Coordinates of C-alpha atoms in Angstrom, one line a residue:
X1331 CA 19.9 -41.4 -104.2
X1332 CA 20.5 -45.0 -103.1
X1333 CA 19.1 -48.4 -104.2
X1334 CA 15.9 -47.6 -102.3
X1335 CA 15.2 -44.7 -104.6
X1336 CA 16.0 -46.8 -107.6
X1337 CA 13.5 -49.3 -106.3
X1338 CA 10.8 -46.6 -106.2
X1339 CA 11.5 -45.8 -109.9
X1340 CA 11.3 -49.5 -110.8
X1341 CA 8.0 -49.8 -108.9
X1342 CA 6.6 -47.0 -111.0
X1343 CA 7.8 -48.6 -114.2
X1344 CA 6.1 -51.8 -113.2
X1345 CA 2.8 -50.1 -113.9
X1346 CA 3.5 -50.2 -117.7
X1347 CA 1.5 -53.4 -118.4
X1348 CA -1.6 -51.8 -116.9
X1349 CA -1.2 -48.5 -118.7
X1350 CA -3.0 -49.4 -122.0
X1351 CA -5.6 -51.7 -123.4
X1352 CA -3.9 -51.6 -126.7
X1353 CA -0.1 -51.1 -126.5
X1354 CA 0.2 -48.9 -129.5
X1355 CA 3.2 -46.5 -130.1
X1356 CA 0.9 -43.6 -129.0
X1357 CA 0.0 -45.3 -125.7
X1358 CA 3.7 -46.1 -125.0
X1359 CA 4.5 -42.5 -125.7
X1360 CA 1.8 -41.4 -123.4
X1361 CA 3.0 -43.6 -120.6
X1362 CA 6.6 -42.5 -121.1
X1363 CA 5.6 -38.8 -121.0
X1364 CA 3.6 -39.3 -117.8
X1365 CA 6.4 -41.2 -116.2
X1366 CA 9.1 -38.6 -117.0
X1367 CA 6.8 -35.8 -116.0
X1368 CA 6.2 -37.4 -112.6
X1369 CA 9.9 -38.1 -111.9
X1370 CA 10.8 -34.5 -112.8
X1371 CA 8.0 -33.2 -110.6
X1372 CA 9.2 -35.4 -107.8
X1373 CA 12.7 -33.9 -108.0
X1374 CA 11.2 -30.4 -108.1
X1375 CA 9.1 -31.1 -105.0
X1376 CA 12.2 -32.6 -103.3
X1377 CA 14.2 -29.4 -103.8
X1378 CA 11.1 -27.3 -103.0
X1379 CA 10.8 -29.0 -99.6
X1380 CA 14.4 -28.1 -98.8
X1381 CA 13.5 -24.4 -98.6
X1382 CA 9.9 -24.4 -97.6
X1383 CA 8.0 -25.8 -94.6
X1384 CA 6.7 -29.2 -95.7
X1385 CA 4.9 -32.1 -94.1
X1386 CA 7.4 -34.5 -95.7
X1387 CA 9.8 -33.5 -92.9
X1388 CA 7.4 -34.8 -90.3
X1389 CA 7.0 -38.2 -92.0
X1390 CA 10.7 -38.8 -92.7
X1391 CA 12.5 -37.2 -89.8
X1392 CA 9.7 -37.7 -87.1
X1393 CA 10.7 -34.6 -85.1
X1394 CA 7.8 -35.1 -82.6
X1395 CA 8.7 -38.8 -82.0
X1396 CA 5.2 -39.9 -83.2
X1397 CA 6.7 -43.3 -83.8
X1398 CA 6.7 -43.9 -80.1
X1399 CA 3.0 -43.3 -79.9
X1400 CA 0.3 -45.9 -80.6
X1401 CA -0.4 -46.3 -84.3
X1402 CA -3.8 -45.1 -85.6
X1403 CA -5.1 -44.2 -89.1
X1404 CA -3.9 -41.0 -90.7
X1405 CA -0.6 -39.2 -89.9
X1406 CA 0.4 -41.6 -87.1
X1407 CA 0.1 -44.6 -89.5
X1408 CA 2.2 -42.8 -92.1
X1409 CA 4.9 -42.0 -89.7
X1410 CA 5.0 -45.6 -88.5
X1411 CA 5.1 -46.8 -92.1
X1412 CA 8.0 -44.6 -93.1
X1413 CA 10.0 -45.1 -89.9
X1414 CA 9.6 -48.9 -90.1
X1415 CA 10.7 -48.9 -93.7
X1416 CA 13.8 -46.8 -92.7
X1417 CA 14.6 -49.3 -90.0
X1418 CA 14.3 -52.2 -92.4
X1419 CA 15.8 -51.0 -95.7
X1420 CA 17.3 -47.5 -94.9
X1421 CA 17.1 -44.9 -97.5
X1422 CA 17.6 -41.1 -97.8
X1423 CA 15.1 -38.3 -97.9
X1424 CA 15.1 -38.3 -101.7
X1425 CA 14.7 -42.1 -101.7
X1426 CA 11.4 -41.9 -100.0
X1427 CA 10.2 -39.2 -102.4
X1428 CA 10.8 -41.8 -105.1
X1429 CA 9.0 -44.6 -103.1
X1430 CA 5.9 -42.4 -102.7
X1431 CA 5.9 -41.1 -106.2
X1432 CA 5.6 -44.7 -107.4
X1433 CA 2.4 -45.1 -105.4
X1434 CA 1.1 -41.8 -106.9
X1435 CA 2.1 -42.8 -110.4
X1436 CA 0.2 -46.1 -110.2
X1437 CA -2.8 -43.9 -109.4
X1438 CA -2.1 -41.9 -112.5
X1439 CA -1.9 -45.1 -114.6
X1440 CA -5.2 -46.3 -113.2
X1441 CA -6.7 -42.9 -114.4
X1442 CA -5.1 -43.3 -117.8
X1443 CA -6.5 -46.8 -118.1
X1444 CA -10.0 -45.6 -117.1
X1445 CA -10.0 -42.9 -119.7
X1446 CA -8.8 -45.2 -122.4
X1447 CA -11.3 -47.9 -121.6
X1448 CA -14.1 -45.4 -121.8
X1449 CA -13.1 -44.5 -125.4
X1450 CA -12.5 -48.1 -126.4
X1451 CA -15.9 -49.2 -125.2
X1452 CA -17.6 -46.3 -127.0
X1453 CA -15.4 -46.9 -130.1
X1454 CA -14.3 -43.3 -130.5
X1455 CA -10.8 -41.8 -130.6
X1456 CA -9.6 -40.2 -127.4
X1457 CA -10.0 -36.4 -127.8
X1458 CA -7.4 -33.7 -127.0
X1459 CA -9.2 -32.6 -123.8
X1460 CA -9.2 -36.2 -122.5
X1461 CA -5.4 -36.2 -122.9
X1462 CA -5.0 -32.8 -121.2
X1463 CA -7.0 -34.0 -118.2
X1464 CA -4.3 -36.7 -117.7
X1465 CA -1.6 -34.0 -117.3
X1466 CA -3.2 -31.6 -114.7
X1467 CA -0.2 -30.2 -112.8
X1468 CA -1.8 -30.7 -109.4
X1469 CA -2.1 -34.4 -109.9
X1470 CA 1.6 -34.8 -110.6
X1471 CA 2.7 -32.4 -107.9
X1472 CA 0.7 -33.7 -105.0
X1473 CA 1.3 -37.4 -105.8
X1474 CA 5.1 -37.0 -106.0
X1475 CA 6.0 -36.5 -102.3
X1476 CA 6.2 -38.3 -99.0
X1477 CA 2.7 -38.0 -97.6
X1478 CA -0.9 -39.1 -97.6
X1479 CA -1.7 -37.6 -101.0
X1480 CA -0.1 -40.2 -103.2
X1481 CA -1.7 -43.2 -101.5
X1482 CA -5.1 -41.5 -101.4
X1483 CA -5.0 -40.6 -105.1
X1484 CA -4.0 -44.2 -105.8
X1485 CA -6.9 -45.5 -103.7
X1486 CA -9.5 -43.2 -105.3
X1487 CA -8.2 -43.8 -108.9
X1488 CA -8.1 -47.6 -108.3
X1489 CA -11.6 -47.6 -106.9
X1490 CA -13.0 -45.8 -110.0
X1491 CA -11.2 -48.1 -112.4
X1492 CA -12.3 -51.2 -110.4
X1493 CA -15.9 -50.0 -110.5
X1494 CA -15.9 -50.4 -114.3
X1495 CA -15.8 -54.2 -113.9
X1496 CA -16.7 -54.6 -110.3
X1497 CA -17.3 -58.3 -110.4
X1498 CA -13.8 -59.1 -111.8
X1499 CA -12.1 -56.2 -110.0
X1500 CA -13.7 -56.4 -106.6
X1501 CA -10.5 -57.4 -104.8
X1502 CA -8.8 -54.3 -106.2
X1503 CA -11.8 -52.2 -105.0
X1504 CA -11.5 -53.7 -101.5
X1505 CA -7.8 -53.0 -101.5
X1506 CA -8.4 -49.4 -102.6
X1507 CA -10.8 -49.0 -99.6
X1508 CA -8.2 -50.4 -97.3
X1509 CA -5.6 -47.9 -98.5
X1510 CA -8.1 -45.0 -98.0
X1511 CA -8.9 -46.3 -94.6
X1512 CA -5.3 -46.4 -93.4
X1513 CA -4.6 -42.8 -94.5
X1514 CA -8.0 -41.0 -94.3
X1515 CA -10.7 -43.3 -93.1
X1516 CA -13.5 -40.8 -93.8
X1517 CA -12.7 -41.0 -97.5
X1518 CA -13.0 -44.8 -97.4
X1519 CA -16.4 -44.3 -95.8
X1520 CA -17.4 -41.8 -98.5
X1521 CA -16.4 -44.4 -101.2
X1522 CA -18.5 -47.1 -99.6
X1523 CA -21.5 -44.7 -99.2
X1524 CA -21.1 -43.8 -102.9
X1525 CA -21.0 -47.5 -103.8
X1526 CA -24.2 -48.2 -101.8
X1527 CA -26.0 -45.2 -103.4
X1528 CA -24.8 -46.3 -106.8
X1529 CA -26.2 -49.8 -106.3
X1530 CA -29.4 -48.5 -104.8
X1531 CA -30.0 -46.3 -107.8
X1532 CA -29.1 -48.9 -110.4
X1533 CA -32.2 -49.9 -112.4
X1534 CA -30.5 -52.4 -114.7
X1535 CA -28.8 -54.9 -112.5
X1536 CA -30.7 -57.9 -111.3
X1537 CA -32.5 -57.4 -108.0
X1538 CA -30.5 -59.9 -106.0
X1539 CA -27.2 -58.4 -107.3
X1540 CA -28.4 -54.9 -106.3
X1541 CA -29.4 -56.0 -102.8
X1542 CA -26.2 -58.0 -102.3
X1543 CA -24.0 -55.1 -103.4
X1544 CA -25.9 -52.7 -101.3
X1545 CA -25.6 -54.9 -98.2
X1546 CA -21.8 -55.3 -98.8
X1547 CA -21.4 -51.6 -99.2
X1548 CA -23.4 -50.7 -96.1
X1549 CA -21.6 -53.4 -94.1
X1550 CA -18.3 -52.1 -95.2
X1551 CA -19.3 -48.6 -94.4
X1552 CA -20.3 -49.7 -90.9
X1553 CA -17.0 -51.4 -90.4
X1554 CA -15.1 -48.3 -91.6
X1555 CA -17.2 -46.0 -89.4
X1556 CA -15.4 -47.4 -86.4
X1557 CA -12.0 -46.4 -87.8
X1558 CA -13.4 -43.0 -88.6
X1559 CA -14.4 -42.6 -85.0
X1560 CA -11.0 -43.5 -83.8
X1561 CA -9.1 -41.3 -86.2
X1562 CA -11.3 -38.2 -85.9
X1563 CA -12.7 -38.6 -82.4
X1564 CA -16.3 -38.4 -83.6
X1565 CA -19.3 -40.8 -83.3
X1566 CA -20.6 -40.9 -86.9
X1567 CA -23.9 -42.4 -85.6
X1568 CA -24.6 -39.4 -83.4
X1569 CA -25.8 -36.1 -84.9
X1570 CA -24.7 -34.3 -81.8
X1571 CA -21.1 -35.7 -82.0
X1572 CA -20.8 -34.9 -85.7
X1573 CA -22.1 -31.4 -85.0
X1574 CA -19.4 -31.0 -82.3
X1575 CA -16.8 -32.2 -84.8
X1576 CA -17.7 -29.5 -87.3
X1577 CA -17.8 -26.9 -84.5
X1578 CA -14.2 -27.9 -83.6
X1579 CA -13.3 -27.5 -87.3
X1580 CA -14.9 -24.0 -87.3
X1581 CA -12.7 -23.1 -84.3
X1582 CA -9.6 -24.3 -86.3
X1583 CA -10.7 -22.0 -89.1
X1584 CA -10.7 -19.0 -86.7
X1585 CA -7.3 -19.9 -85.3
X1586 CA -5.4 -20.7 -88.5
X1587 CA -3.7 -17.6 -89.8
X1588 CA -1.8 -16.8 -93.0
X1589 CA -2.7 -15.2 -96.3
X1590 CA -4.4 -18.4 -97.6
X1591 CA -6.9 -18.7 -94.7
X1592 CA -10.5 -19.0 -95.8
X1593 CA -13.5 -18.1 -93.6
X1594 CA -17.1 -17.8 -94.4
X1595 CA -20.2 -19.8 -95.0
X1596 CA -20.3 -23.2 -96.5
X1597 CA -21.0 -21.9 -100.1
X1598 CA -17.9 -19.7 -99.8
X1599 CA -15.7 -22.6 -98.6
X1600 CA -17.1 -24.8 -101.4
X1601 CA -16.3 -22.2 -104.1
X1602 CA -12.9 -21.6 -102.6
X1603 CA -12.2 -25.3 -102.6
X1604 CA -13.1 -25.6 -106.3
X1605 CA -11.7 -22.3 -107.6
X1606 CA -9.0 -20.8 -105.5
X1607 CA -6.4 -19.6 -106.2
X1608 CA -7.7 -17.8 -109.2
X1609 CA -5.1 -15.4 -110.5
X1610 CA -6.0 -12.4 -108.4
X1611 CA -5.0 -14.2 -105.2
X1612 CA -2.3 -16.4 -106.7
X1613 CA 1.1 -16.3 -105.1
X1614 CA 4.1 -17.0 -107.3
X1615 CA 4.5 -19.4 -110.2
X1616 CA 2.8 -22.3 -108.3
X1617 CA -0.2 -20.1 -107.7
X1618 CA -0.5 -19.2 -111.3
X1619 CA -0.3 -22.9 -112.4
X1620 CA -3.0 -23.8 -109.9
X1621 CA -5.1 -21.0 -111.2
X1622 CA -5.0 -22.4 -114.7
X1623 CA -5.8 -25.8 -113.3
X1624 CA -8.8 -24.4 -111.6
X1625 CA -10.1 -23.0 -114.9
X1626 CA -10.0 -26.6 -116.2
X1627 CA -11.8 -27.9 -113.2
X1628 CA -14.5 -25.3 -113.5
X1629 CA -14.7 -26.1 -117.2
X1630 CA -15.4 -29.7 -116.4
X1631 CA -18.1 -28.8 -113.9
X1632 CA -19.6 -26.3 -116.3
X1633 CA -19.7 -28.8 -119.2
X1634 CA -21.4 -31.4 -117.0
X1635 CA -24.0 -28.8 -116.0
X1636 CA -24.4 -27.4 -119.5
X1637 CA -25.0 -30.9 -121.0
X1638 CA -27.4 -31.8 -118.2
X1639 CA -29.5 -34.1 -120.3
X1640 CA -26.5 -36.2 -121.4
X1641 CA -25.1 -36.2 -117.9
X1642 CA -28.4 -37.5 -116.5
X1643 CA -28.5 -40.3 -119.2
X1644 CA -24.9 -41.3 -118.3
X1645 CA -25.6 -41.1 -114.6
X1646 CA -28.6 -43.4 -115.0
X1647 CA -27.2 -45.8 -117.5
X1648 CA -23.6 -46.4 -116.6
X1649 CA -22.7 -47.9 -113.2
X1650 CA -19.1 -46.7 -112.9
X1651 CA -19.8 -43.2 -114.1
X1652 CA -22.6 -42.9 -111.5
X1653 CA -20.2 -44.1 -108.8
X1654 CA -17.5 -41.7 -110.0
X1655 CA -19.9 -38.7 -109.9
X1656 CA -21.5 -39.6 -106.5
X1657 CA -18.1 -40.2 -105.0
X1658 CA -16.9 -36.9 -106.3
X1659 CA -19.9 -35.1 -104.9
X1660 CA -19.7 -36.8 -101.5
X1661 CA -15.9 -36.1 -101.1
X1662 CA -16.3 -32.5 -102.3
X1663 CA -19.0 -31.8 -99.7
X1664 CA -16.9 -33.5 -97.0
X1665 CA -13.8 -31.4 -97.9
X1666 CA -15.8 -28.2 -98.1
X1667 CA -17.2 -28.8 -94.6
X1668 CA -13.7 -28.9 -93.0
X1669 CA -12.0 -26.6 -95.5
X1670 CA -10.0 -23.6 -94.1
X1671 CA -6.9 -23.1 -96.1
X1672 CA -6.2 -22.7 -99.9
X1673 CA -3.1 -24.8 -99.8
X1674 CA -4.9 -27.6 -98.0
X1675 CA -7.7 -27.5 -100.5
X1676 CA -5.2 -27.8 -103.4
X1677 CA -3.9 -31.0 -102.0
X1678 CA -7.1 -32.6 -100.8
X1679 CA -9.2 -32.0 -103.9
X1680 CA -7.0 -34.3 -105.9
X1681 CA -9.0 -37.1 -104.2
X1682 CA -12.1 -36.3 -106.2
X1683 CA -10.3 -35.8 -109.5
X1684 CA -10.4 -39.4 -110.6
X1685 CA -14.2 -39.6 -110.3
X1686 CA -14.6 -36.2 -111.9
X1687 CA -12.3 -36.8 -114.8
X1688 CA -13.9 -40.2 -115.5
X1689 CA -17.3 -38.7 -115.7
X1690 CA -16.2 -35.7 -117.7
X1691 CA -14.2 -37.8 -120.3
X1692 CA -17.2 -40.2 -120.5
X1693 CA -19.4 -37.3 -121.3
X1694 CA -17.0 -36.1 -124.0
X1695 CA -16.6 -39.5 -125.5
X1696 CA -20.4 -40.0 -125.5
X1697 CA -20.9 -36.8 -127.3
X1698 CA -18.2 -37.8 -129.9
X1699 CA -20.0 -41.1 -130.5
X1700 CA -23.1 -39.4 -131.9
X1701 CA -26.6 -40.8 -131.9
X1702 CA -26.7 -40.2 -128.2
X1703 CA -29.7 -42.1 -127.0
X1704 CA -29.2 -45.2 -129.1
X1705 CA -25.5 -45.2 -128.4
X1706 CA -26.0 -45.0 -124.7
X1707 CA -28.7 -47.7 -124.7
X1708 CA -26.4 -50.1 -126.7
X1709 CA -23.5 -49.2 -124.4
X1710 CA -25.4 -49.9 -121.2
X1711 CA -26.9 -53.2 -122.6
X1712 CA -23.5 -54.4 -123.6
X1713 CA -22.0 -53.6 -120.1
X1714 CA -24.9 -55.3 -118.4
X1715 CA -24.4 -58.5 -120.4
X1716 CA -20.7 -58.5 -119.8
X1717 CA -20.8 -57.7 -116.1
X1718 CA -24.2 -57.3 -114.3
X1719 CA -22.6 -55.9 -111.1
X1720 CA -20.5 -53.3 -113.0
X1721 CA -23.0 -52.5 -115.7

């Protein structure tokens, strides 16, 4: 590892000031544990990529000479990004793992800060489950390597945290949308659609604020739609074009082989996205770890459904939790529509984890606060007074 890799480690450490509202010994320990876990996971992924086919080779070595092709959002942009950095500052294969892990680690820190702020605002201690959610193995594994996963997790986590105080964090939200647009523009479109829906359903913000936010979100969605069309070769304004796109994806499903291939109806693909592998189809140690992680994901979804009344109250009363849940639903549905491979699903579903974890931990904290209806009312009123846009 050269100075470039050390720069990546330093960039990750620079997230420390953001990691906690109150810099207590417990929060410092939490940050340190997350940082060490992420660095160790990065090294594990690096050695894993030496013996297994990995997309990281495509981005670092560019065997298909994509750098010579026009730059466009997605894989081509990432190849151009890495090859340009190599031309400017050099760096080894491991160095770029360290650079990208820094991006992913910032996303983890945004998630840590979101979870802490939820508990601080509700004035309850952070429970054990809320800590466990911050150490899901998939989050650390998929955000530690050269690729699109680290920047996308960063963008999604930053957008959720920014939505807690949208008026004061709007520039961060816009930057998060830009990051999503560069790597997977349809996810940026999903975030803006979720923001528009969140604003439209908000009953507490002032009318002009709601209309302004809705217009900004729809305008942004329209601008991003052009990038989506370029990246995916689909006209999002045409039902026929969108239908043809999903038909092409269905053909990919038929053509892709391997033991992790998934075929079937949309409900089958949706369930596979959320729950596979699940022990009986797990392959090796990584498959078993992913199976345990899927239990936690299903537990989160089950808790949200079981406590339906509280979930509805939080959805109606708290702006950023409504955004987080809508964003989670929209991204999940999009991923399920084009889902065809278990390994792909394991990577891509990390994009909806920040929104899901935020809503789930908010639900847990709300339950711990007691006096549910009165507590929620006071919480929503306080947020509205502090920030009408992000109430």
